[in-house]
PDB file of N, CA and C in Angstrom:
ATOM      1  N   GLN A   1       0.831  -1.192   0.000  1.00  0.00           N
ATOM      2  CA  GLN A   1       0.000   0.000   0.000  1.00  0.00           C
ATOM      3  C   GLN A   1       0.867   1.244   0.000  1.00  0.00           C
ATOM      4  N   VAL A   2       0.285   2.331  -0.461  1.00  0.00           N
ATOM      5  CA  VAL A   2       0.987   3.605  -0.459  1.00  0.00           C
ATOM      6  C   VAL A   2      -0.040   4.725  -0.314  1.00  0.00           C
ATOM      7  N   GLN A   3       0.309   5.729   0.464  1.00  0.00           N
ATOM      8  CA  GLN A   3      -0.511   6.940   0.563  1.00  0.00           C
ATOM      9  C   GLN A   3       0.181   8.046  -0.206  1.00  0.00           C
ATOM     10  N   LEU A   4      -0.617   8.825  -0.915  1.00  0.00           N
ATOM     11  CA  LEU A   4      -0.087   9.888  -1.756  1.00  0.00           C
ATOM     12  C   LEU A   4      -0.707  11.212  -1.324  1.00  0.00           C
ATOM     13  N   VAL A   5       0.122  12.230  -1.181  1.00  0.00           N
ATOM     14  CA  VAL A   5      -0.363  13.544  -0.756  1.00  0.00           C
ATOM     15  C   VAL A   5       0.178  14.598  -1.715  1.00  0.00           C
ATOM     16  N   GLU A   6      -0.734  15.269  -2.401  1.00  0.00           N
ATOM     17  CA  GLU A   6      -0.354  16.311  -3.339  1.00  0.00           C
ATOM     18  C   GLU A   6      -0.296  17.673  -2.645  1.00  0.00           C
ATOM     19  N   ALA A   7       0.518  18.558  -3.201  1.00  0.00           N
ATOM     20  CA  ALA A   7       0.621  19.932  -2.709  1.00  0.00           C
ATOM     21  C   ALA A   7       1.105  20.822  -3.844  1.00  0.00           C
ATOM     22  N   GLY A   8       0.943  22.127  -3.650  1.00  0.00           N
ATOM     23  CA  GLY A   8       1.504  23.079  -4.598  1.00  0.00           C
ATOM     24  C   GLY A   8       0.513  23.772  -5.503  1.00  0.00           C
ATOM     25  N   GLY A   9      -0.747  23.399  -5.421  1.00  0.00           N
ATOM     26  CA  GLY A   9      -1.739  24.057  -6.257  1.00  0.00           C
ATOM     27  C   GLY A   9      -1.999  25.486  -5.803  1.00  0.00           C
ATOM     28  N   GLY A  10      -2.792  26.197  -6.597  1.00  0.00           N
ATOM     29  CA  GLY A  10      -3.119  27.566  -6.242  1.00  0.00           C
ATOM     30  C   GLY A  10      -3.735  28.304  -7.401  1.00  0.00           C
ATOM     31  N   LEU A  11      -3.862  29.616  -7.212  1.00  0.00           N
ATOM     32  CA  LEU A  11      -4.406  30.498  -8.246  1.00  0.00           C
ATOM     33  C   LEU A  11      -3.245  31.180  -8.961  1.00  0.00           C
ATOM     34  N   VAL A  12      -3.263  31.109 -10.280  1.00  0.00           N
ATOM     35  CA  VAL A  12      -2.179  31.695 -11.069  1.00  0.00           C
ATOM     36  C   VAL A  12      -2.767  32.331 -12.318  1.00  0.00           C
ATOM     37  N   GLN A  13      -2.136  33.383 -12.794  1.00  0.00           N
ATOM     38  CA  GLN A  13      -2.601  34.042 -14.010  1.00  0.00           C
ATOM     39  C   GLN A  13      -2.202  33.251 -15.248  1.00  0.00           C
ATOM     40  N   PRO A  14      -2.929  33.418 -16.331  1.00  0.00           N
ATOM     41  CA  PRO A  14      -2.517  32.760 -17.584  1.00  0.00           C
ATOM     42  C   PRO A  14      -1.075  33.104 -17.934  1.00  0.00           C
ATOM     43  N   GLY A  15      -0.345  32.096 -18.372  1.00  0.00           N
ATOM     44  CA  GLY A  15       1.072  32.263 -18.673  1.00  0.00           C
ATOM     45  C   GLY A  15       1.980  31.993 -17.492  1.00  0.00           C
ATOM     46  N   GLY A  16       1.395  31.835 -16.325  1.00  0.00           N
ATOM     47  CA  GLY A  16       2.185  31.605 -15.121  1.00  0.00           C
ATOM     48  C   GLY A  16       2.620  30.164 -14.957  1.00  0.00           C
ATOM     49  N   SER A  17       3.264  29.912 -13.817  1.00  0.00           N
ATOM     50  CA  SER A  17       3.819  28.588 -13.527  1.00  0.00           C
ATOM     51  C   SER A  17       3.464  28.151 -12.113  1.00  0.00           C
ATOM     52  N   LEU A  18       3.433  26.841 -11.933  1.00  0.00           N
ATOM     53  CA  LEU A  18       3.282  26.214 -10.622  1.00  0.00           C
ATOM     54  C   LEU A  18       4.099  24.938 -10.609  1.00  0.00           C
ATOM     55  N   ARG A  19       4.473  24.512  -9.416  1.00  0.00           N
ATOM     56  CA  ARG A  19       5.139  23.222  -9.268  1.00  0.00           C
ATOM     57  C   ARG A  19       4.359  22.396  -8.266  1.00  0.00           C
ATOM     58  N   LEU A  20       3.803  21.309  -8.743  1.00  0.00           N
ATOM     59  CA  LEU A  20       3.057  20.401  -7.886  1.00  0.00           C
ATOM     60  C   LEU A  20       3.987  19.315  -7.366  1.00  0.00           C
ATOM     61  N   SER A  21       3.713  18.873  -6.154  1.00  0.00           N
ATOM     62  CA  SER A  21       4.472  17.771  -5.592  1.00  0.00           C
ATOM     63  C   SER A  21       3.526  16.685  -5.108  1.00  0.00           C
ATOM     64  N   CYS A  22       4.039  15.471  -5.091  1.00  0.00           N
ATOM     65  CA  CYS A  22       3.295  14.304  -4.610  1.00  0.00           C
ATOM     66  C   CYS A  22       4.231  13.528  -3.687  1.00  0.00           C
ATOM     67  N   ALA A  23       3.894  13.504  -2.412  1.00  0.00           N
ATOM     68  CA  ALA A  23       4.704  12.800  -1.433  1.00  0.00           C
ATOM     69  C   ALA A  23       4.106  11.425  -1.178  1.00  0.00           C
ATOM     70  N   ALA A  24       4.934  10.402  -1.286  1.00  0.00           N
ATOM     71  CA  ALA A  24       4.489   9.027  -1.052  1.00  0.00           C
ATOM     72  C   ALA A  24       4.900   8.566   0.334  1.00  0.00           C
ATOM     73  N   SER A  25       4.100   7.660   0.890  1.00  0.00           N
ATOM     74  CA  SER A  25       4.326   7.199   2.271  1.00  0.00           C
ATOM     75  C   SER A  25       5.327   6.064   2.347  1.00  0.00           C
ATOM     76  N   ARG A  26       5.800   5.617   1.198  1.00  0.00           N
ATOM     77  CA  ARG A  26       6.764   4.529   1.190  1.00  0.00           C
ATOM     78  C   ARG A  26       7.755   4.753   0.062  1.00  0.00           C
ATOM     79  N   ASN A  27       8.770   3.914   0.040  1.00  0.00           N
ATOM     80  CA  ASN A  27       9.790   3.988  -0.996  1.00  0.00           C
ATOM     81  C   ASN A  27       9.140   3.730  -2.360  1.00  0.00           C
ATOM     82  N   ILE A  28       9.393   4.621  -3.307  1.00  0.00           N
ATOM     83  CA  ILE A  28       8.756   4.490  -4.619  1.00  0.00           C
ATOM     84  C   ILE A  28       9.676   3.885  -5.667  1.00  0.00           C
ATOM     85  N   VAL A  29      10.879   3.505  -5.277  1.00  0.00           N
ATOM     86  CA  VAL A  29      11.847   3.052  -6.277  1.00  0.00           C
ATOM     87  C   VAL A  29      11.331   1.828  -7.034  1.00  0.00           C
ATOM     88  N   HIS A  30      10.506   1.007  -6.351  1.00  0.00           N
ATOM     89  CA  HIS A  30      10.000  -0.202  -6.999  1.00  0.00           C
ATOM     90  C   HIS A  30       8.631  -0.003  -7.638  1.00  0.00           C
ATOM     91  N   ILE A  31       8.107   1.209  -7.574  1.00  0.00           N
ATOM     92  CA  ILE A  31       6.843   1.502  -8.260  1.00  0.00           C
ATOM     93  C   ILE A  31       7.203   1.869  -9.691  1.00  0.00           C
ATOM     94  N   TYR A  32       6.820   1.012 -10.614  1.00  0.00           N
ATOM     95  CA  TYR A  32       7.295   1.163 -11.988  1.00  0.00           C
ATOM     96  C   TYR A  32       6.923   2.513 -12.581  1.00  0.00           C
ATOM     97  N   GLU A  33       5.657   2.876 -12.437  1.00  0.00           N
ATOM     98  CA  GLU A  33       5.193   4.102 -13.081  1.00  0.00           C
ATOM     99  C   GLU A  33       4.342   4.915 -12.120  1.00  0.00           C
ATOM    100  N   MET A  34       4.568   6.199 -12.126  1.00  0.00           N
ATOM    101  CA  MET A  34       3.714   7.115 -11.368  1.00  0.00           C
ATOM    102  C   MET A  34       3.202   8.183 -12.320  1.00  0.00           C
ATOM    103  N   ASP A  35       2.008   8.662 -12.021  1.00  0.00           N
ATOM    104  CA  ASP A  35       1.302   9.492 -12.987  1.00  0.00           C
ATOM    105  C   ASP A  35       0.656  10.701 -12.316  1.00  0.00           C
ATOM    106  N   TRP A  36       0.355  11.668 -13.138  1.00  0.00           N
ATOM    107  CA  TRP A  36      -0.513  12.774 -12.760  1.00  0.00           C
ATOM    108  C   TRP A  36      -1.754  12.730 -13.660  1.00  0.00           C
ATOM    109  N   TYR A  37      -2.890  12.936 -13.024  1.00  0.00           N
ATOM    110  CA  TYR A  37      -4.158  13.077 -13.724  1.00  0.00           C
ATOM    111  C   TYR A  37      -4.768  14.409 -13.296  1.00  0.00           C
ATOM    112  N   ARG A  38      -5.787  14.840 -14.016  1.00  0.00           N
ATOM    113  CA  ARG A  38      -6.522  16.029 -13.604  1.00  0.00           C
ATOM    114  C   ARG A  38      -8.001  15.876 -13.937  1.00  0.00           C
ATOM    115  N   GLN A  39      -8.812  16.605 -13.193  1.00  0.00           N
ATOM    116  CA  GLN A  39     -10.255  16.589 -13.428  1.00  0.00           C
ATOM    117  C   GLN A  39     -10.786  18.005 -13.337  1.00  0.00           C
ATOM    118  N   ALA A  40     -11.289  18.479 -14.460  1.00  0.00           N
ATOM    119  CA  ALA A  40     -11.893  19.804 -14.511  1.00  0.00           C
ATOM    120  C   ALA A  40     -13.369  19.710 -14.148  1.00  0.00           C
ATOM    121  N   PRO A  41     -13.963  20.813 -13.706  1.00  0.00           N
ATOM    122  CA  PRO A  41     -15.383  20.781 -13.328  1.00  0.00           C
ATOM    123  C   PRO A  41     -16.253  20.269 -14.473  1.00  0.00           C
ATOM    124  N   GLY A  42     -17.107  19.292 -14.169  1.00  0.00           N
ATOM    125  CA  GLY A  42     -18.023  18.759 -15.158  1.00  0.00           C
ATOM    126  C   GLY A  42     -17.405  17.838 -16.182  1.00  0.00           C
ATOM    127  N   LYS A  43     -16.130  17.509 -15.998  1.00  0.00           N
ATOM    128  CA  LYS A  43     -15.448  16.639 -16.963  1.00  0.00           C
ATOM    129  C   LYS A  43     -14.916  15.400 -16.280  1.00  0.00           C
ATOM    130  N   GLN A  44     -14.581  14.398 -17.090  1.00  0.00           N
ATOM    131  CA  GLN A  44     -13.991  13.182 -16.553  1.00  0.00           C
ATOM    132  C   GLN A  44     -12.515  13.406 -16.220  1.00  0.00           C
ATOM    133  N   ARG A  45     -12.032  12.603 -15.302  1.00  0.00           N
ATOM    134  CA  ARG A  45     -10.615  12.659 -14.973  1.00  0.00           C
ATOM    135  C   ARG A  45      -9.808  12.239 -16.193  1.00  0.00           C
ATOM    136  N   GLU A  46      -8.731  12.970 -16.472  1.00  0.00           N
ATOM    137  CA  GLU A  46      -7.906  12.655 -17.633  1.00  0.00           C
ATOM    138  C   GLU A  46      -6.445  12.533 -17.234  1.00  0.00           C
ATOM    139  N   TRP A  47      -5.764  11.673 -17.940  1.00  0.00           N
ATOM    140  CA  TRP A  47      -4.334  11.468 -17.721  1.00  0.00           C
ATOM    141  C   TRP A  47      -3.558  12.670 -18.247  1.00  0.00           C
ATOM    142  N   VAL A  48      -2.525  13.067 -17.501  1.00  0.00           N
ATOM    143  CA  VAL A  48      -1.704  14.218 -17.871  1.00  0.00           C
ATOM    144  C   VAL A  48      -0.283  13.806 -18.232  1.00  0.00           C
ATOM    145  N   ALA A  49       0.351  13.033 -17.351  1.00  0.00           N
ATOM    146  CA  ALA A  49       1.753  12.686 -17.581  1.00  0.00           C
ATOM    147  C   ALA A  49       2.121  11.469 -16.752  1.00  0.00           C
ATOM    148  N   SER A  50       3.153  10.741 -17.215  1.00  0.00           N
ATOM    149  CA  SER A  50       3.650   9.560 -16.523  1.00  0.00           C
ATOM    150  C   SER A  50       5.160   9.560 -16.506  1.00  0.00           C
ATOM    151  N   ILE A  51       5.713   8.912 -15.486  1.00  0.00           N
ATOM    152  CA  ILE A  51       7.158   8.712 -15.415  1.00  0.00           C
ATOM    153  C   ILE A  51       7.427   7.336 -14.837  1.00  0.00           C
ATOM    154  N   THR A  52       8.338   6.606 -15.474  1.00  0.00           N
ATOM    155  CA  THR A  52       8.701   5.283 -14.982  1.00  0.00           C
ATOM    156  C   THR A  52       9.860   5.377 -13.997  1.00  0.00           C
ATOM    157  N   ASN A  53      10.173   4.253 -13.353  1.00  0.00           N
ATOM    158  CA  ASN A  53      11.319   4.274 -12.439  1.00  0.00           C
ATOM    159  C   ASN A  53      12.635   4.276 -13.204  1.00  0.00           C
ATOM    160  N   GLY A  54      12.569   4.175 -14.522  1.00  0.00           N
ATOM    161  CA  GLY A  54      13.726   4.385 -15.373  1.00  0.00           C
ATOM    162  C   GLY A  54      13.769   5.796 -15.932  1.00  0.00           C
ATOM    163  N   TYR A  55      12.859   6.627 -15.459  1.00  0.00           N
ATOM    164  CA  TYR A  55      12.781   8.059 -15.799  1.00  0.00           C
ATOM    165  C   TYR A  55      12.310   8.323 -17.223  1.00  0.00           C
ATOM    166  N   SER A  56      11.669   7.343 -17.855  1.00  0.00           N
ATOM    167  CA  SER A  56      11.006   7.600 -19.131  1.00  0.00           C
ATOM    168  C   SER A  56       9.710   8.342 -18.864  1.00  0.00           C
ATOM    169  N   THR A  57       9.411   9.317 -19.706  1.00  0.00           N
ATOM    170  CA  THR A  57       8.237  10.158 -19.488  1.00  0.00           C
ATOM    171  C   THR A  57       7.318  10.144 -20.708  1.00  0.00           C
ATOM    172  N   ASN A  58       6.041  10.386 -20.425  1.00  0.00           N
ATOM    173  CA  ASN A  58       5.050  10.553 -21.485  1.00  0.00           C
ATOM    174  C   ASN A  58       4.076  11.638 -21.053  1.00  0.00           C
ATOM    175  N   TYR A  59       3.540  12.339 -22.052  1.00  0.00           N
ATOM    176  CA  TYR A  59       2.658  13.463 -21.766  1.00  0.00           C
ATOM    177  C   TYR A  59       1.425  13.427 -22.666  1.00  0.00           C
ATOM    178  N   ALA A  60       0.332  13.930 -22.135  1.00  0.00           N
ATOM    179  CA  ALA A  60      -0.839  14.163 -22.972  1.00  0.00           C
ATOM    180  C   ALA A  60      -0.510  15.269 -23.968  1.00  0.00           C
ATOM    181  N   ALA A  61      -1.112  15.183 -25.139  1.00  0.00           N
ATOM    182  CA  ALA A  61      -0.819  16.159 -26.191  1.00  0.00           C
ATOM    183  C   ALA A  61      -1.118  17.587 -25.739  1.00  0.00           C
ATOM    184  N   SER A  62      -2.135  17.734 -24.901  1.00  0.00           N
ATOM    185  CA  SER A  62      -2.558  19.065 -24.475  1.00  0.00           C
ATOM    186  C   SER A  62      -1.551  19.766 -23.562  1.00  0.00           C
ATOM    187  N   VAL A  63      -0.611  19.009 -22.976  1.00  0.00           N
ATOM    188  CA  VAL A  63       0.343  19.616 -22.040  1.00  0.00           C
ATOM    189  C   VAL A  63       1.784  19.463 -22.487  1.00  0.00           C
ATOM    190  N   LYS A  64       2.023  18.691 -23.529  1.00  0.00           N
ATOM    191  CA  LYS A  64       3.385  18.436 -23.981  1.00  0.00           C
ATOM    192  C   LYS A  64       4.071  19.739 -24.365  1.00  0.00           C
ATOM    193  N   GLY A  65       5.274  19.915 -23.864  1.00  0.00           N
ATOM    194  CA  GLY A  65       6.022  21.133 -24.119  1.00  0.00           C
ATOM    195  C   GLY A  65       5.798  22.217 -23.080  1.00  0.00           C
ATOM    196  N   ARG A  66       4.786  22.038 -22.234  1.00  0.00           N
ATOM    197  CA  ARG A  66       4.498  23.028 -21.189  1.00  0.00           C
ATOM    198  C   ARG A  66       4.683  22.445 -19.787  1.00  0.00           C
ATOM    199  N   PHE A  67       4.376  21.162 -19.615  1.00  0.00           N
ATOM    200  CA  PHE A  67       4.480  20.505 -18.314  1.00  0.00           C
ATOM    201  C   PHE A  67       5.676  19.556 -18.319  1.00  0.00           C
ATOM    202  N   THR A  68       6.276  19.388 -17.145  1.00  0.00           N
ATOM    203  CA  THR A  68       7.391  18.461 -16.995  1.00  0.00           C
ATOM    204  C   THR A  68       7.185  17.629 -15.737  1.00  0.00           C
ATOM    205  N   ILE A  69       7.203  16.314 -15.899  1.00  0.00           N
ATOM    206  CA  ILE A  69       7.087  15.405 -14.766  1.00  0.00           C
ATOM    207  C   ILE A  69       8.472  14.934 -14.366  1.00  0.00           C
ATOM    208  N   SER A  70       8.690  14.781 -13.077  1.00  0.00           N
ATOM    209  CA  SER A  70       9.964  14.276 -12.580  1.00  0.00           C
ATOM    210  C   SER A  70       9.711  13.482 -11.309  1.00  0.00           C
ATOM    211  N   ARG A  71      10.689  12.713 -10.911  1.00  0.00           N
ATOM    212  CA  ARG A  71      10.568  11.945  -9.673  1.00  0.00           C
ATOM    213  C   ARG A  71      11.906  11.933  -8.969  1.00  0.00           C
ATOM    214  N   ASP A  72      11.836  11.889  -7.641  1.00  0.00           N
ATOM    215  CA  ASP A  72      13.019  11.792  -6.795  1.00  0.00           C
ATOM    216  C   ASP A  72      12.808  10.584  -5.896  1.00  0.00           C
ATOM    217  N   ASN A  73      13.367   9.459  -6.282  1.00  0.00           N
ATOM    218  CA  ASN A  73      13.151   8.227  -5.520  1.00  0.00           C
ATOM    219  C   ASN A  73      13.709   8.335  -4.102  1.00  0.00           C
ATOM    220  N   ALA A  74      14.766   9.100  -3.932  1.00  0.00           N
ATOM    221  CA  ALA A  74      15.364   9.245  -2.606  1.00  0.00           C
ATOM    222  C   ALA A  74      14.439   9.991  -1.647  1.00  0.00           C
ATOM    223  N   LYS A  75      13.599  10.876  -2.205  1.00  0.00           N
ATOM    224  CA  LYS A  75      12.659  11.640  -1.381  1.00  0.00           C
ATOM    225  C   LYS A  75      11.251  11.056  -1.450  1.00  0.00           C
ATOM    226  N   ASN A  76      11.083   9.963  -2.194  1.00  0.00           N
ATOM    227  CA  ASN A  76       9.749   9.352  -2.349  1.00  0.00           C
ATOM    228  C   ASN A  76       8.747  10.375  -2.861  1.00  0.00           C
ATOM    229  N   ALA A  77       9.146  11.098  -3.892  1.00  0.00           N
ATOM    230  CA  ALA A  77       8.302  12.187  -4.381  1.00  0.00           C
ATOM    231  C   ALA A  77       8.279  12.230  -5.897  1.00  0.00           C
ATOM    232  N   VAL A  78       7.160  12.717  -6.391  1.00  0.00           N
ATOM    233  CA  VAL A  78       6.979  12.961  -7.820  1.00  0.00           C
ATOM    234  C   VAL A  78       6.534  14.411  -7.962  1.00  0.00           C
ATOM    235  N   TYR A  79       6.973  15.041  -9.028  1.00  0.00           N
ATOM    236  CA  TYR A  79       6.675  16.454  -9.226  1.00  0.00           C
ATOM    237  C   TYR A  79       6.066  16.686 -10.596  1.00  0.00           C
ATOM    238  N   LEU A  80       5.332  17.772 -10.713  1.00  0.00           N
ATOM    239  CA  LEU A  80       4.818  18.203 -12.007  1.00  0.00           C
ATOM    240  C   LEU A  80       5.022  19.704 -12.106  1.00  0.00           C
ATOM    241  N   GLN A  81       5.915  20.111 -13.001  1.00  0.00           N
ATOM    242  CA  GLN A  81       6.149  21.526 -13.262  1.00  0.00           C
ATOM    243  C   GLN A  81       5.182  21.974 -14.353  1.00  0.00           C
ATOM    244  N   LEU A  82       4.377  22.970 -14.031  1.00  0.00           N
ATOM    245  CA  LEU A  82       3.385  23.477 -14.967  1.00  0.00           C
ATOM    246  C   LEU A  82       3.814  24.873 -15.425  1.00  0.00           C
ATOM    247  N   ASN A  83       4.112  25.007 -16.689  1.00  0.00           N
ATOM    248  CA  ASN A  83       4.502  26.297 -17.265  1.00  0.00           C
ATOM    249  C   ASN A  83       3.502  26.728 -18.334  1.00  0.00           C
ATOM    250  N   MET A  84       3.530  28.007 -18.653  1.00  0.00           N
ATOM    251  CA  MET A  84       2.661  28.560 -19.702  1.00  0.00           C
ATOM    252  C   MET A  84       1.212  28.123 -19.484  1.00  0.00           C
ATOM    253  N   LEU A  85       0.760  28.282 -18.264  1.00  0.00           N
ATOM    254  CA  LEU A  85      -0.574  27.802 -17.904  1.00  0.00           C
ATOM    255  C   LEU A  85      -1.666  28.550 -18.644  1.00  0.00           C
ATOM    256  N   LYS A  86      -2.716  27.813 -18.956  1.00  0.00           N
ATOM    257  CA  LYS A  86      -3.870  28.336 -19.678  1.00  0.00           C
ATOM    258  C   LYS A  86      -5.117  28.147 -18.810  1.00  0.00           C
ATOM    259  N   PRO A  87      -6.151  28.931 -19.042  1.00  0.00           N
ATOM    260  CA  PRO A  87      -7.389  28.742 -18.266  1.00  0.00           C
ATOM    261  C   PRO A  87      -7.924  27.310 -18.353  1.00  0.00           C
ATOM    262  N   GLU A  88      -7.727  26.667 -19.483  1.00  0.00           N
ATOM    263  CA  GLU A  88      -8.213  25.293 -19.631  1.00  0.00           C
ATOM    264  C   GLU A  88      -7.415  24.268 -18.834  1.00  0.00           C
ATOM    265  N   ASP A  89      -6.330  24.696 -18.212  1.00  0.00           N
ATOM    266  CA  ASP A  89      -5.592  23.817 -17.305  1.00  0.00           C
ATOM    267  C   ASP A  89      -6.211  23.800 -15.906  1.00  0.00           C
ATOM    268  N   THR A  90      -7.204  24.624 -15.674  1.00  0.00           N
ATOM    269  CA  THR A  90      -7.872  24.652 -14.379  1.00  0.00           C
ATOM    270  C   THR A  90      -8.504  23.300 -14.080  1.00  0.00           C
ATOM    271  N   ALA A  91      -8.131  22.725 -12.946  1.00  0.00           N
ATOM    272  CA  ALA A  91      -8.593  21.386 -12.587  1.00  0.00           C
ATOM    273  C   ALA A  91      -8.037  21.023 -11.209  1.00  0.00           C
ATOM    274  N   VAL A  92      -8.548  19.931 -10.679  1.00  0.00           N
ATOM    275  CA  VAL A  92      -7.909  19.297  -9.525  1.00  0.00           C
ATOM    276  C   VAL A  92      -6.916  18.282 -10.082  1.00  0.00           C
ATOM    277  N   TYR A  93      -5.693  18.376  -9.626  1.00  0.00           N
ATOM    278  CA  TYR A  93      -4.622  17.500 -10.108  1.00  0.00           C
ATOM    279  C   TYR A  93      -4.368  16.405  -9.081  1.00  0.00           C
ATOM    280  N   TYR A  94      -4.332  15.172  -9.575  1.00  0.00           N
ATOM    281  CA  TYR A  94      -4.191  13.990  -8.726  1.00  0.00           C
ATOM    282  C   TYR A  94      -2.917  13.217  -9.070  1.00  0.00           C
ATOM    283  N   CYS A  95      -2.285  12.725  -8.042  1.00  0.00           N
ATOM    284  CA  CYS A  95      -1.153  11.820  -8.186  1.00  0.00           C
ATOM    285  C   CYS A  95      -1.689  10.388  -8.149  1.00  0.00           C
ATOM    286  N   HIS A  96      -1.107   9.525  -8.956  1.00  0.00           N
ATOM    287  CA  HIS A  96      -1.565   8.135  -9.038  1.00  0.00           C
ATOM    288  C   HIS A  96      -0.372   7.189  -9.086  1.00  0.00           C
ATOM    289  N   ALA A  97      -0.546   6.050  -8.435  1.00  0.00           N
ATOM    290  CA  ALA A  97       0.441   4.979  -8.500  1.00  0.00           C
ATOM    291  C   ALA A  97      -0.302   3.655  -8.559  1.00  0.00           C
ATOM    292  N   TYR A  98       0.294   2.705  -9.286  1.00  0.00           N
ATOM    293  CA  TYR A  98      -0.274   1.360  -9.314  1.00  0.00           C
ATOM    294  C   TYR A  98       0.693   0.437  -8.574  1.00  0.00           C
ATOM    295  N   LEU A  99       0.161  -0.191  -7.528  1.00  0.00           N
ATOM    296  CA  LEU A  99       0.976  -1.107  -6.712  1.00  0.00           C
ATOM    297  C   LEU A  99       0.045  -2.209  -6.262  1.00  0.00           C
ATOM    298  N   SER A 100      -0.138  -3.193  -7.140  1.00  0.00           N
ATOM    299  CA  SER A 100      -1.131  -4.242  -6.891  1.00  0.00           C
ATOM    300  C   SER A 100      -2.504  -3.649  -6.662  1.00  0.00           C
ATOM    301  N   GLY A 101      -2.743  -2.522  -7.295  1.00  0.00           N
ATOM    302  CA  GLY A 101      -4.003  -1.798  -7.147  1.00  0.00           C
ATOM    303  C   GLY A 101      -3.753  -0.327  -7.426  1.00  0.00           C
ATOM    304  N   ASP A 102      -4.823   0.402  -7.657  1.00  0.00           N
ATOM    305  CA  ASP A 102      -4.698   1.830  -7.941  1.00  0.00           C
ATOM    306  C   ASP A 102      -4.729   2.635  -6.651  1.00  0.00           C
ATOM    307  N   TYR A 103      -3.783   3.558  -6.531  1.00  0.00           N
ATOM    308  CA  TYR A 103      -3.737   4.455  -5.384  1.00  0.00           C
ATOM    309  C   TYR A 103      -3.757   5.887  -5.879  1.00  0.00           C
ATOM    310  N   TRP A 104      -4.587   6.699  -5.207  1.00  0.00           N
ATOM    311  CA  TRP A 104      -4.763   8.092  -5.579  1.00  0.00           C
ATOM    312  C   TRP A 104      -4.580   8.993  -4.370  1.00  0.00           C
ATOM    313  N   GLY A 105      -4.061  10.189  -4.621  1.00  0.00           N
ATOM    314  CA  GLY A 105      -4.087  11.202  -3.595  1.00  0.00           C
ATOM    315  C   GLY A 105      -5.429  11.915  -3.603  1.00  0.00           C
ATOM    316  N   ARG A 106      -5.573  12.905  -2.713  1.00  0.00           N
ATOM    317  CA  ARG A 106      -6.831  13.648  -2.636  1.00  0.00           C
ATOM    318  C   ARG A 106      -6.884  14.805  -3.620  1.00  0.00           C
ATOM    319  N   GLY A 107      -5.759  15.134  -4.202  1.00  0.00           N
ATOM    320  CA  GLY A 107      -5.740  16.166  -5.228  1.00  0.00           C
ATOM    321  C   GLY A 107      -5.363  17.537  -4.702  1.00  0.00           C
ATOM    322  N   THR A 108      -4.930  18.379  -5.631  1.00  0.00           N
ATOM    323  CA  THR A 108      -4.617  19.766  -5.325  1.00  0.00           C
ATOM    324  C   THR A 108      -5.211  20.640  -6.431  1.00  0.00           C
ATOM    325  N   GLN A 109      -5.878  21.721  -6.032  1.00  0.00           N
ATOM    326  CA  GLN A 109      -6.600  22.556  -6.987  1.00  0.00           C
ATOM    327  C   GLN A 109      -5.654  23.518  -7.685  1.00  0.00           C
ATOM    328  N   VAL A 110      -5.734  23.547  -9.006  1.00  0.00           N
ATOM    329  CA  VAL A 110      -5.024  24.533  -9.814  1.00  0.00           C
ATOM    330  C   VAL A 110      -6.059  25.379 -10.549  1.00  0.00           C
ATOM    331  N   THR A 111      -6.012  26.675 -10.338  1.00  0.00           N
ATOM    332  CA  THR A 111      -6.935  27.591 -10.994  1.00  0.00           C
ATOM    333  C   THR A 111      -6.136  28.611 -11.791  1.00  0.00           C
ATOM    334  N   VAL A 112      -6.403  28.685 -13.073  1.00  0.00           N
ATOM    335  CA  VAL A 112      -5.709  29.620 -13.953  1.00  0.00           C
ATOM    336  C   VAL A 112      -6.718  30.673 -14.402  1.00  0.00           C
ATOM    337  N   SER A 113      -6.534  31.885 -13.909  1.00  0.00           N
ATOM    338  CA  SER A 113      -7.510  32.931 -14.184  1.00  0.00           C
ATOM    339  C   SER A 113      -6.866  34.293 -13.990  1.00  0.00           C
ATOM    340  N   SER A 114      -7.316  35.245 -14.794  1.00  0.00           N
ATOM    341  CA  SER A 114      -6.836  36.615 -14.623  1.00  0.00           C
ATOM    342  C   SER A 114      -7.782  37.408 -13.724  1.00  0.00           C
TER     343      SER A 114
END
């Protein structure tokens, strides 16, 4: 089992940046892949980015080139750097891990508005 706690969300103007963090309750070195998802009001949760324990990354087309996912196995943490934010990036962002089951954090709100 693993508990995930997200932090770093907030209100930012269009074009701004935020750095989200996801703290895990256990060593993540053996968790093959960790992900970020987001859910906007009235929409389904969607995948944003993934990183493997070999540091391979993948991104949704809507965020590629603007967001960067990273992980620090020594700190049991995963990060999501959000740059060039747009109003359509407004959502609750969730950290996810699969470890013999799906584990989710409670999310952190990101609001992009002028």
